[in-house]
Amino acid sequence: MIWYPYTQMKNMKTPYQIVKAEGVYLYTKDKKLIDSVSSWWSAIHGYNHPEINDAIISQIHRFSHVMLGGLTHEPAQRLSAKLSEWLPGSLDYCFFSDSGSVAVEVALKMALQYFINRGDSRRIMTLALEHAYHGDTFRAMEAGDDEDYHFILKACGKNENIIHIPTSINALGKAFAEYGERLNCFIVEPLLQCAGGMRIYGVDFLTRARELCDKYGVLLIFDEVATGFGRTGNRFVADIVTPDILILGKALTAGYTGHAVTVANEKVFKGFCDDDPSHALMHGPTFMGNALACTAALKSIELFERDDYLAKIKRIEEIARESMRNFSARGVKEVRVIGGCICIECESAEVTRGFQDFAFDNGVFSRPFLKYIYAMPPYIITEGELLKIINVMQRWFA
Ligand SMILES: Cc1ncc(COP(=O)(O)O)c(C=O)c1O
């Protein structure tokens, strides 16, 4: 049987059986649902996109996968070239992996080894944010800060080498003053902390973080697995403040297949690239650079640019802001909108109970978590479809 995620299997609600997906719609045998969460924020072009389908199918006829150990191929080469050209600064060195969590592990390992390669073994600490979520593998869980997901870590005791701070400039200054000489990196979900509760914070925090990282020689890592490819209204937050290492996943492959990339800048890459074999990055997921994933990513980026997705996201944000402007109701603590993300923070998790079925009955698939009811729709959504999602979210409180 399937063991489902984040779920007590004993009394799990039967999942909806999907038989087809197309555009923004998921289909059960007898129902058509707007997917308001883009399959965990990945399906930015919706489902069954003819151009992405065609690209993948023609790659399948060449080959689906060959390993990157000792071999290479055009889809991976073209994707790394495209990302190098597309991403800001010298973020040019692409290490592929199979999921966002693994890409986070790679980034954390890179940051640690960067200093070890220089003979600096003092820098074994990581700075991270309160309410952070970076994935479910072990080091990613430790960099994360959410007991609701990772209470199991308590059994191992707190890792004293990972410090969590709130998104306050004051706390940032204090943390660098105290730990600056021992940190190898500061990892953040920039501007928008997603799984930790769709929490939005300011660019000024990131600008200050960049300054302090430069001052103390610490690597700045942006985990844009969730925020990348437009979710905050920016193509990448890295376009505003440039990190040393950037992590992309989810929408990278438009929801077609799991893949991620850890992109390092020249300074980081040079910290590995020398005559000493022991300075190599010792990592190599079997499916890194998978040809189908790279093909989907290339086509997805092409559509993103060609069809001006940033304008689409801006429109989503405008509609959401306008519709939510005067919304308040019993049980609602706060409404937050940024780019293609709309979140209603409820007074308690109790308030969200039953919302998924209510949304389903009204033609929308939603997956609230903790005390958050939110939407992160595919960017191809029409105004009418978006208003329908927002209407369902608001009517729940009526
Ligand atoms: C910011 C962030 N980092 C990492 C991950 C983990 O990605 P994956 O589920 O592909 O392992 C997620 C997943 O939600 C995420 O939101």
PDB file of C-alpha atoms in Angstrom, residues 26-252:
ATOM      1  CA  LEU A  26      -7.617  18.142 -11.728  1.00  0.00           C
ATOM      2  CA  TYR A  27     -10.295  15.604 -12.625  1.00  0.00           C
ATOM      3  CA  THR A  28     -11.740  12.907 -10.431  1.00  0.00           C
ATOM      4  CA  LYS A  29     -14.153  10.377 -11.994  1.00  0.00           C
ATOM      5  CA  ASP A  30     -17.020  12.799 -11.602  1.00  0.00           C
ATOM      6  CA  LYS A  31     -15.597  16.153 -10.577  1.00  0.00           C
ATOM      7  CA  LYS A  32     -13.484  18.945 -12.045  1.00  0.00           C
ATOM      8  CA  LEU A  33     -11.382  20.865  -9.544  1.00  0.00           C
ATOM      9  CA  ILE A  34      -9.206  23.951  -9.891  1.00  0.00           C
ATOM     10  CA  ASP A  35      -5.857  23.071  -8.356  1.00  0.00           C
ATOM     11  CA  SER A  36      -5.265  26.051  -6.063  1.00  0.00           C
ATOM     12  CA  VAL A  37      -1.875  24.771  -4.871  1.00  0.00           C
ATOM     13  CA  SER A  38      -0.194  23.696  -8.141  1.00  0.00           C
ATOM     14  CA  SER A  39       0.837  20.299  -6.760  1.00  0.00           C
ATOM     15  CA  TRP A  40       2.891  21.693  -3.913  1.00  0.00           C
ATOM     16  CA  TRP A  41       3.697  24.866  -5.879  1.00  0.00           C
ATOM     17  CA  SER A  42       5.407  23.196  -8.787  1.00  0.00           C
ATOM     18  CA  ALA A  43       2.948  23.065 -11.721  1.00  0.00           C
ATOM     19  CA  ILE A  44       3.328  26.696 -12.764  1.00  0.00           C
ATOM     20  CA  HIS A  45       2.073  26.117 -16.332  1.00  0.00           C
ATOM     21  CA  GLY A  46      -0.759  23.871 -15.186  1.00  0.00           C
ATOM     22  CA  TYR A  47      -0.970  20.230 -16.258  1.00  0.00           C
ATOM     23  CA  ASN A  48      -0.525  18.388 -19.500  1.00  0.00           C
ATOM     24  CA  HIS A  49       1.065  21.312 -21.282  1.00  0.00           C
ATOM     25  CA  PRO A  50       1.319  20.366 -24.970  1.00  0.00           C
ATOM     26  CA  GLU A  51       4.711  21.997 -25.561  1.00  0.00           C
ATOM     27  CA  ILE A  52       6.327  20.504 -22.461  1.00  0.00           C
ATOM     28  CA  ASN A  53       4.760  17.138 -23.315  1.00  0.00           C
ATOM     29  CA  ASP A  54       6.185  17.252 -26.853  1.00  0.00           C
ATOM     30  CA  ALA A  55       9.653  18.207 -25.650  1.00  0.00           C
ATOM     31  CA  ILE A  56       9.733  15.352 -23.137  1.00  0.00           C
ATOM     32  CA  ILE A  57       8.358  12.823 -25.601  1.00  0.00           C
ATOM     33  CA  SER A  58      10.965  13.637 -28.199  1.00  0.00           C
ATOM     34  CA  GLN A  59      13.695  13.338 -25.543  1.00  0.00           C
ATOM     35  CA  ILE A  60      12.287   9.950 -24.468  1.00  0.00           C
ATOM     36  CA  HIS A  61      12.891   8.702 -27.998  1.00  0.00           C
ATOM     37  CA  ARG A  62      16.567   9.669 -27.625  1.00  0.00           C
ATOM     38  CA  PHE A  63      17.030   8.491 -24.018  1.00  0.00           C
ATOM     39  CA  SER A  64      15.397   9.168 -20.649  1.00  0.00           C
ATOM     40  CA  HIS A  65      18.380   9.024 -18.400  1.00  0.00           C
ATOM     41  CA  VAL A  66      22.100   8.476 -18.367  1.00  0.00           C
ATOM     42  CA  MET A  67      24.204   9.144 -15.308  1.00  0.00           C
ATOM     43  CA  LEU A  68      26.400  12.231 -15.031  1.00  0.00           C
ATOM     44  CA  GLY A  69      29.290  10.235 -13.549  1.00  0.00           C
ATOM     45  CA  GLY A  70      31.724   9.983 -16.451  1.00  0.00           C
ATOM     46  CA  LEU A  71      29.002  10.810 -19.003  1.00  0.00           C
ATOM     47  CA  THR A  72      27.303  13.991 -20.042  1.00  0.00           C
ATOM     48  CA  HIS A  73      24.529  15.037 -22.425  1.00  0.00           C
ATOM     49  CA  GLU A  74      22.961  17.949 -24.179  1.00  0.00           C
ATOM     50  CA  PRO A  75      19.825  18.544 -22.036  1.00  0.00           C
ATOM     51  CA  ALA A  76      21.954  18.926 -18.880  1.00  0.00           C
ATOM     52  CA  GLN A  77      24.537  21.033 -20.719  1.00  0.00           C
ATOM     53  CA  ARG A  78      21.885  23.287 -22.208  1.00  0.00           C
ATOM     54  CA  LEU A  79      20.085  23.694 -18.889  1.00  0.00           C
ATOM     55  CA  SER A  80      23.239  24.616 -16.994  1.00  0.00           C
ATOM     56  CA  ALA A  81      24.166  27.074 -19.771  1.00  0.00           C
ATOM     57  CA  LYS A  82      20.681  28.585 -19.664  1.00  0.00           C
ATOM     58  CA  LEU A  83      20.689  28.934 -15.872  1.00  0.00           C
ATOM     59  CA  SER A  84      24.181  30.477 -15.938  1.00  0.00           C
ATOM     60  CA  GLU A  85      23.049  33.030 -18.479  1.00  0.00           C
ATOM     61  CA  TRP A  86      19.708  33.640 -16.744  1.00  0.00           C
ATOM     62  CA  LEU A  87      20.764  33.890 -13.102  1.00  0.00           C
ATOM     63  CA  PRO A  88      22.352  37.034 -11.673  1.00  0.00           C
ATOM     64  CA  GLY A  89      26.003  37.617 -10.845  1.00  0.00           C
ATOM     65  CA  SER A  90      28.386  34.706 -11.192  1.00  0.00           C
ATOM     66  CA  LEU A  91      25.780  32.088 -10.189  1.00  0.00           C
ATOM     67  CA  ASP A  92      27.044  29.864 -12.976  1.00  0.00           C
ATOM     68  CA  TYR A  93      27.923  26.466 -11.495  1.00  0.00           C
ATOM     69  CA  CYS A  94      24.987  24.038 -11.459  1.00  0.00           C
ATOM     70  CA  PHE A  95      24.946  20.917  -9.315  1.00  0.00           C
ATOM     71  CA  PHE A  96      21.812  18.911 -10.145  1.00  0.00           C
ATOM     72  CA  SER A  97      19.961  16.628  -7.755  1.00  0.00           C
ATOM     73  CA  ASP A  98      16.643  14.862  -7.478  1.00  0.00           C
ATOM     74  CA  SER A  99      14.698  16.978  -4.982  1.00  0.00           C
ATOM     75  CA  GLY A 100      14.674  20.254  -3.102  1.00  0.00           C
ATOM     76  CA  SER A 101      15.709  18.606   0.165  1.00  0.00           C
ATOM     77  CA  VAL A 102      18.732  16.987  -1.446  1.00  0.00           C
ATOM     78  CA  ALA A 103      19.671  20.276  -3.116  1.00  0.00           C
ATOM     79  CA  VAL A 104      19.574  21.884   0.355  1.00  0.00           C
ATOM     80  CA  GLU A 105      21.846  19.130   1.688  1.00  0.00           C
ATOM     81  CA  VAL A 106      24.234  19.795  -1.187  1.00  0.00           C
ATOM     82  CA  ALA A 107      24.258  23.542  -0.459  1.00  0.00           C
ATOM     83  CA  LEU A 108      24.964  22.989   3.248  1.00  0.00           C
ATOM     84  CA  LYS A 109      27.690  20.500   2.432  1.00  0.00           C
ATOM     85  CA  MET A 110      29.223  22.919  -0.100  1.00  0.00           C
ATOM     86  CA  ALA A 111      29.283  25.709   2.472  1.00  0.00           C
ATOM     87  CA  LEU A 112      30.992  23.523   5.065  1.00  0.00           C
ATOM     88  CA  GLN A 113      33.521  22.034   2.653  1.00  0.00           C
ATOM     89  CA  TYR A 114      34.305  25.414   1.112  1.00  0.00           C
ATOM     90  CA  PHE A 115      35.951  26.401   4.398  1.00  0.00           C
ATOM     91  CA  ILE A 116      37.418  22.961   5.137  1.00  0.00           C
ATOM     92  CA  ASN A 117      39.121  23.071   1.703  1.00  0.00           C
ATOM     93  CA  ARG A 118      40.734  26.361   2.777  1.00  0.00           C
ATOM     94  CA  GLY A 119      41.987  24.736   5.959  1.00  0.00           C
ATOM     95  CA  ASP A 120      39.507  26.636   8.103  1.00  0.00           C
ATOM     96  CA  SER A 121      37.892  24.086  10.425  1.00  0.00           C
ATOM     97  CA  ARG A 122      36.403  26.656  12.815  1.00  0.00           C
ATOM     98  CA  ARG A 123      33.478  27.446  10.574  1.00  0.00           C
ATOM     99  CA  ILE A 124      31.163  24.582  11.328  1.00  0.00           C
ATOM    100  CA  MET A 125      28.082  26.596  12.286  1.00  0.00           C
ATOM    101  CA  THR A 126      24.994  27.382  10.233  1.00  0.00           C
ATOM    102  CA  LEU A 127      22.748  30.394  10.728  1.00  0.00           C
ATOM    103  CA  ALA A 128      19.098  29.922   9.778  1.00  0.00           C
ATOM    104  CA  LEU A 129      15.709  31.504  10.414  1.00  0.00           C
ATOM    105  CA  GLU A 130      13.004  30.740  12.918  1.00  0.00           C
ATOM    106  CA  HIS A 131       9.987  29.199  11.152  1.00  0.00           C
ATOM    107  CA  ALA A 132      12.250  28.055   8.322  1.00  0.00           C
ATOM    108  CA  TYR A 133      11.430  24.999   6.267  1.00  0.00           C
ATOM    109  CA  HIS A 134      14.127  23.519   4.033  1.00  0.00           C
ATOM    110  CA  GLY A 135      12.908  19.961   3.456  1.00  0.00           C
ATOM    111  CA  ASP A 136      12.622  16.664   5.272  1.00  0.00           C
ATOM    112  CA  THR A 137      16.089  15.109   5.032  1.00  0.00           C
ATOM    113  CA  PHE A 138      18.058  15.284   8.271  1.00  0.00           C
ATOM    114  CA  ARG A 139      20.350  18.290   7.855  1.00  0.00           C
ATOM    115  CA  ALA A 140      17.560  20.152   6.048  1.00  0.00           C
ATOM    116  CA  MET A 141      15.278  19.409   9.011  1.00  0.00           C
ATOM    117  CA  GLU A 142      17.913  20.786  11.367  1.00  0.00           C
ATOM    118  CA  ALA A 143      18.290  23.973   9.328  1.00  0.00           C
ATOM    119  CA  GLY A 144      14.508  24.171   9.399  1.00  0.00           C
ATOM    120  CA  ASP A 145      12.679  25.305  12.480  1.00  0.00           C
ATOM    121  CA  ASP A 146       9.258  23.898  12.690  1.00  0.00           C
ATOM    122  CA  GLU A 147       8.296  21.477  15.366  1.00  0.00           C
ATOM    123  CA  ASP A 148       5.008  20.803  13.645  1.00  0.00           C
ATOM    124  CA  TYR A 149       6.936  18.996  10.927  1.00  0.00           C
ATOM    125  CA  HIS A 150      10.098  17.874  12.623  1.00  0.00           C
ATOM    126  CA  PHE A 151       9.334  17.168  16.272  1.00  0.00           C
ATOM    127  CA  ILE A 152      11.136  13.838  15.792  1.00  0.00           C
ATOM    128  CA  LEU A 153      14.434  15.763  15.909  1.00  0.00           C
ATOM    129  CA  LYS A 154      13.880  16.399  19.598  1.00  0.00           C
ATOM    130  CA  ALA A 155      14.905  12.795  20.186  1.00  0.00           C
ATOM    131  CA  CYS A 156      18.428  13.667  18.975  1.00  0.00           C
ATOM    132  CA  GLY A 157      18.761  16.843  21.055  1.00  0.00           C
ATOM    133  CA  LYS A 158      19.404  20.314  19.678  1.00  0.00           C
ATOM    134  CA  ASN A 159      22.261  20.627  17.194  1.00  0.00           C
ATOM    135  CA  GLU A 160      24.326  23.367  18.842  1.00  0.00           C
ATOM    136  CA  ASN A 161      25.939  24.234  15.515  1.00  0.00           C
ATOM    137  CA  ILE A 162      22.704  25.492  14.017  1.00  0.00           C
ATOM    138  CA  ILE A 163      21.388  28.831  15.253  1.00  0.00           C
ATOM    139  CA  HIS A 164      17.917  30.144  14.438  1.00  0.00           C
ATOM    140  CA  ILE A 165      17.035  33.818  14.536  1.00  0.00           C
ATOM    141  CA  PRO A 166      13.871  35.795  13.803  1.00  0.00           C
ATOM    142  CA  THR A 167      13.688  37.992  10.683  1.00  0.00           C
ATOM    143  CA  SER A 168      14.742  41.100  12.592  1.00  0.00           C
ATOM    144  CA  ILE A 169      17.753  43.191  11.614  1.00  0.00           C
ATOM    145  CA  ASN A 170      18.615  43.556  15.263  1.00  0.00           C
ATOM    146  CA  ALA A 171      18.749  39.795  15.777  1.00  0.00           C
ATOM    147  CA  LEU A 172      20.808  39.478  12.605  1.00  0.00           C
ATOM    148  CA  GLY A 173      23.431  41.931  13.874  1.00  0.00           C
ATOM    149  CA  LYS A 174      23.611  40.177  17.233  1.00  0.00           C
ATOM    150  CA  ALA A 175      23.983  36.723  15.663  1.00  0.00           C
ATOM    151  CA  PHE A 176      26.841  37.833  13.420  1.00  0.00           C
ATOM    152  CA  ALA A 177      28.563  39.637  16.286  1.00  0.00           C
ATOM    153  CA  GLU A 178      28.400  36.476  18.391  1.00  0.00           C
ATOM    154  CA  TYR A 179      28.915  33.690  15.829  1.00  0.00           C
ATOM    155  CA  GLY A 180      30.226  35.481  12.693  1.00  0.00           C
ATOM    156  CA  GLU A 181      33.715  33.950  12.863  1.00  0.00           C
ATOM    157  CA  ARG A 182      32.334  30.412  13.241  1.00  0.00           C
ATOM    158  CA  LEU A 183      29.563  30.475  10.646  1.00  0.00           C
ATOM    159  CA  ASN A 184      30.039  28.916   7.252  1.00  0.00           C
ATOM    160  CA  CYS A 185      26.644  30.008   5.924  1.00  0.00           C
ATOM    161  CA  PHE A 186      23.395  31.804   6.489  1.00  0.00           C
ATOM    162  CA  ILE A 187      20.522  29.951   4.782  1.00  0.00           C
ATOM    163  CA  VAL A 188      17.147  31.608   4.199  1.00  0.00           C
ATOM    164  CA  GLU A 189      13.967  31.242   2.215  1.00  0.00           C
ATOM    165  CA  PRO A 190      14.151  34.792   0.898  1.00  0.00           C
ATOM    166  CA  LEU A 191      11.172  37.175   1.341  1.00  0.00           C
ATOM    167  CA  LEU A 192       8.614  34.420   1.847  1.00  0.00           C
ATOM    168  CA  GLN A 193       8.837  31.538   4.307  1.00  0.00           C
ATOM    169  CA  CYS A 194       6.376  29.097   2.844  1.00  0.00           C
ATOM    170  CA  ALA A 195       5.807  25.861   4.768  1.00  0.00           C
ATOM    171  CA  GLY A 196       6.549  27.701   8.031  1.00  0.00           C
ATOM    172  CA  GLY A 197       3.339  29.685   7.529  1.00  0.00           C
ATOM    173  CA  MET A 198       3.576  31.882   4.401  1.00  0.00           C
ATOM    174  CA  ARG A 199       5.432  34.545   6.387  1.00  0.00           C
ATOM    175  CA  ILE A 200       6.562  37.589   4.442  1.00  0.00           C
ATOM    176  CA  TYR A 201       9.512  39.744   5.449  1.00  0.00           C
ATOM    177  CA  GLY A 202      11.408  42.672   3.952  1.00  0.00           C
ATOM    178  CA  VAL A 203      14.179  43.039   1.399  1.00  0.00           C
ATOM    179  CA  ASP A 204      16.027  45.270   3.898  1.00  0.00           C
ATOM    180  CA  PHE A 205      16.660  42.167   6.018  1.00  0.00           C
ATOM    181  CA  LEU A 206      18.250  40.404   3.044  1.00  0.00           C
ATOM    182  CA  THR A 207      20.308  43.448   2.087  1.00  0.00           C
ATOM    183  CA  ARG A 208      21.672  43.616   5.630  1.00  0.00           C
ATOM    184  CA  ALA A 209      22.287  39.858   5.604  1.00  0.00           C
ATOM    185  CA  ARG A 210      24.330  40.261   2.401  1.00  0.00           C
ATOM    186  CA  GLU A 211      26.398  43.057   4.002  1.00  0.00           C
ATOM    187  CA  LEU A 212      27.053  41.053   7.141  1.00  0.00           C
ATOM    188  CA  CYS A 213      27.919  37.888   5.201  1.00  0.00           C
ATOM    189  CA  ASP A 214      30.472  39.914   3.213  1.00  0.00           C
ATOM    190  CA  LYS A 215      31.861  41.535   6.342  1.00  0.00           C
ATOM    191  CA  TYR A 216      32.291  38.229   8.191  1.00  0.00           C
ATOM    192  CA  GLY A 217      33.192  36.087   5.173  1.00  0.00           C
ATOM    193  CA  VAL A 218      30.050  33.930   5.511  1.00  0.00           C
ATOM    194  CA  LEU A 219      28.302  32.333   2.502  1.00  0.00           C
ATOM    195  CA  LEU A 220      24.740  33.468   1.885  1.00  0.00           C
ATOM    196  CA  ILE A 221      22.417  30.703   0.673  1.00  0.00           C
ATOM    197  CA  PHE A 222      18.983  31.401  -0.787  1.00  0.00           C
ATOM    198  CA  ASP A 223      16.665  28.406  -0.718  1.00  0.00           C
ATOM    199  CA  GLU A 224      14.356  29.402  -3.574  1.00  0.00           C
ATOM    200  CA  VAL A 225      12.884  25.925  -3.975  1.00  0.00           C
ATOM    201  CA  ALA A 226       9.475  27.472  -3.251  1.00  0.00           C
ATOM    202  CA  THR A 227       9.996  31.162  -4.075  1.00  0.00           C
ATOM    203  CA  GLY A 228      11.903  30.715  -7.342  1.00  0.00           C
ATOM    204  CA  PHE A 229      10.316  31.144 -10.773  1.00  0.00           C
ATOM    205  CA  GLY A 230       8.086  34.030  -9.832  1.00  0.00           C
ATOM    206  CA  ARG A 231       6.194  33.002  -6.714  1.00  0.00           C
ATOM    207  CA  THR A 232       7.047  36.260  -4.872  1.00  0.00           C
ATOM    208  CA  GLY A 233       6.410  38.386  -7.964  1.00  0.00           C
ATOM    209  CA  ASN A 234      10.149  38.488  -8.673  1.00  0.00           C
ATOM    210  CA  ARG A 235      11.650  36.033 -11.134  1.00  0.00           C
ATOM    211  CA  PHE A 236      13.976  35.076  -8.286  1.00  0.00           C
ATOM    212  CA  VAL A 237      14.539  36.999  -5.076  1.00  0.00           C
ATOM    213  CA  ALA A 238      18.193  36.507  -6.047  1.00  0.00           C
ATOM    214  CA  ASP A 239      17.563  39.169  -8.714  1.00  0.00           C
ATOM    215  CA  ILE A 240      17.274  41.731  -5.890  1.00  0.00           C
ATOM    216  CA  VAL A 241      19.969  40.507  -3.490  1.00  0.00           C
ATOM    217  CA  THR A 242      22.508  38.057  -4.894  1.00  0.00           C
ATOM    218  CA  PRO A 243      23.416  35.044  -2.742  1.00  0.00           C
ATOM    219  CA  ASP A 244      26.571  32.929  -3.036  1.00  0.00           C
ATOM    220  CA  ILE A 245      24.552  29.743  -3.449  1.00  0.00           C
ATOM    221  CA  LEU A 246      21.041  29.497  -4.883  1.00  0.00           C
ATOM    222  CA  ILE A 247      18.790  26.444  -4.581  1.00  0.00           C
ATOM    223  CA  LEU A 248      15.980  25.828  -7.074  1.00  0.00           C
ATOM    224  CA  GLY A 249      13.510  22.955  -7.281  1.00  0.00           C
ATOM    225  CA  LYS A 250       9.738  22.453  -7.564  1.00  0.00           C
ATOM    226  CA  ALA A 251       8.823  24.803 -10.479  1.00  0.00           C
ATOM    227  CA  LEU A 252      12.230  24.172 -12.061  1.00  0.00           C
TER     228      LEU A 252
END
